[in-house]
């Protein structure tokens, strides 16, 4: 959790999926359904996607999905 954001997923790269950004849409859909919302209720600026560099040994990035905190209440 960072300030106004709730981390809803941290997607580490795998051998078969080195770039996990393709999974982001599914993560957001699951979060929306779990909170009894419709996808249309979540504006684009309520979603934050961070790429987290895992260092030179890994040479890849994890994908972190965050939702604006006030959207997650309830």
GROMACS .gro file of C-alpha atoms in nm:
model
   74
    1UNK     CA    1   0.000   0.000   0.000
    2UNK     CA    2   0.136   0.342  -0.089
    3UNK     CA    3  -0.041   0.658   0.030
    4UNK     CA    4  -0.359   0.687  -0.178
    5UNK     CA    5  -0.321   0.348  -0.348
    6UNK     CA    6  -0.397  -0.015  -0.258
    7UNK     CA    7  -0.176  -0.277  -0.415
    8UNK     CA    8  -0.404  -0.545  -0.560
    9UNK     CA    9  -0.140  -0.754  -0.738
   10UNK     CA   10   0.234  -0.797  -0.765
   11UNK     CA   11   0.311  -1.007  -1.070
   12UNK     CA   12   0.660  -1.155  -1.079
   13UNK     CA   13   0.798  -1.257  -1.417
   14UNK     CA   14   0.818  -1.631  -1.482
   15UNK     CA   15   1.010  -1.842  -1.731
   16UNK     CA   16   0.698  -1.877  -1.947
   17UNK     CA   17   0.570  -1.522  -1.886
   18UNK     CA   18   0.863  -1.282  -1.858
   19UNK     CA   19   0.628  -0.985  -1.915
   20UNK     CA   20   0.324  -1.006  -1.688
   21UNK     CA   21   0.152  -0.692  -1.818
   22UNK     CA   22  -0.086  -0.912  -2.019
   23UNK     CA   23  -0.232  -1.037  -1.688
   24UNK     CA   24  -0.322  -0.687  -1.565
   25UNK     CA   25  -0.668  -0.677  -1.726
   26UNK     CA   26  -0.766  -1.002  -1.557
   27UNK     CA   27  -0.639  -0.880  -1.219
   28UNK     CA   28  -0.844  -0.563  -1.247
   29UNK     CA   29  -1.154  -0.757  -1.355
   30UNK     CA   30  -1.119  -0.992  -1.055
   31UNK     CA   31  -1.076  -0.699  -0.816
   32UNK     CA   32  -1.381  -0.518  -0.955
   33UNK     CA   33  -1.598  -0.830  -0.925
   34UNK     CA   34  -1.473  -0.902  -0.572
   35UNK     CA   35  -1.578  -0.550  -0.467
   36UNK     CA   36  -1.925  -0.574  -0.623
   37UNK     CA   37  -1.853  -0.311  -0.886
   38UNK     CA   38  -1.894  -0.284  -1.259
   39UNK     CA   39  -1.576  -0.220  -1.460
   40UNK     CA   40  -1.731   0.106  -1.583
   41UNK     CA   41  -1.728   0.239  -1.226
   42UNK     CA   42  -1.349   0.230  -1.221
   43UNK     CA   43  -1.201   0.520  -1.417
   44UNK     CA   44  -0.867   0.486  -1.592
   45UNK     CA   45  -0.710   0.731  -1.346
   46UNK     CA   46  -0.821   0.504  -1.057
   47UNK     CA   47  -0.575   0.242  -1.186
   48UNK     CA   48  -0.199   0.258  -1.153
   49UNK     CA   49   0.042   0.012  -1.309
   50UNK     CA   50   0.405   0.020  -1.197
   51UNK     CA   51   0.694  -0.169  -1.348
   52UNK     CA   52   0.935  -0.267  -1.070
   53UNK     CA   53   1.292  -0.330  -1.182
   54UNK     CA   54   1.421  -0.645  -1.017
   55UNK     CA   55   1.787  -0.565  -1.062
   56UNK     CA   56   2.068  -0.670  -1.291
   57UNK     CA   57   2.070  -1.031  -1.168
   58UNK     CA   58   1.712  -1.082  -1.280
   59UNK     CA   59   1.721  -0.838  -1.573
   60UNK     CA   60   1.342  -0.808  -1.571
   61UNK     CA   61   1.054  -0.613  -1.421
   62UNK     CA   62   0.766  -0.721  -1.203
   63UNK     CA   63   0.428  -0.560  -1.263
   64UNK     CA   64   0.249  -0.398  -0.970
   65UNK     CA   65  -0.123  -0.315  -1.001
   66UNK     CA   66  -0.271  -0.055  -0.769
   67UNK     CA   67  -0.621   0.089  -0.731
   68UNK     CA   68  -0.693   0.432  -0.586
   69UNK     CA   69  -0.766   0.383  -0.214
   70UNK     CA   70  -1.105   0.556  -0.205
   71UNK     CA   71  -1.224   0.311  -0.476
   72UNK     CA   72  -1.139   0.017  -0.250
   73UNK     CA   73  -1.350   0.118   0.048
   74UNK     CA   74  -1.616  -0.128   0.144
   0.00000   0.00000   0.00000
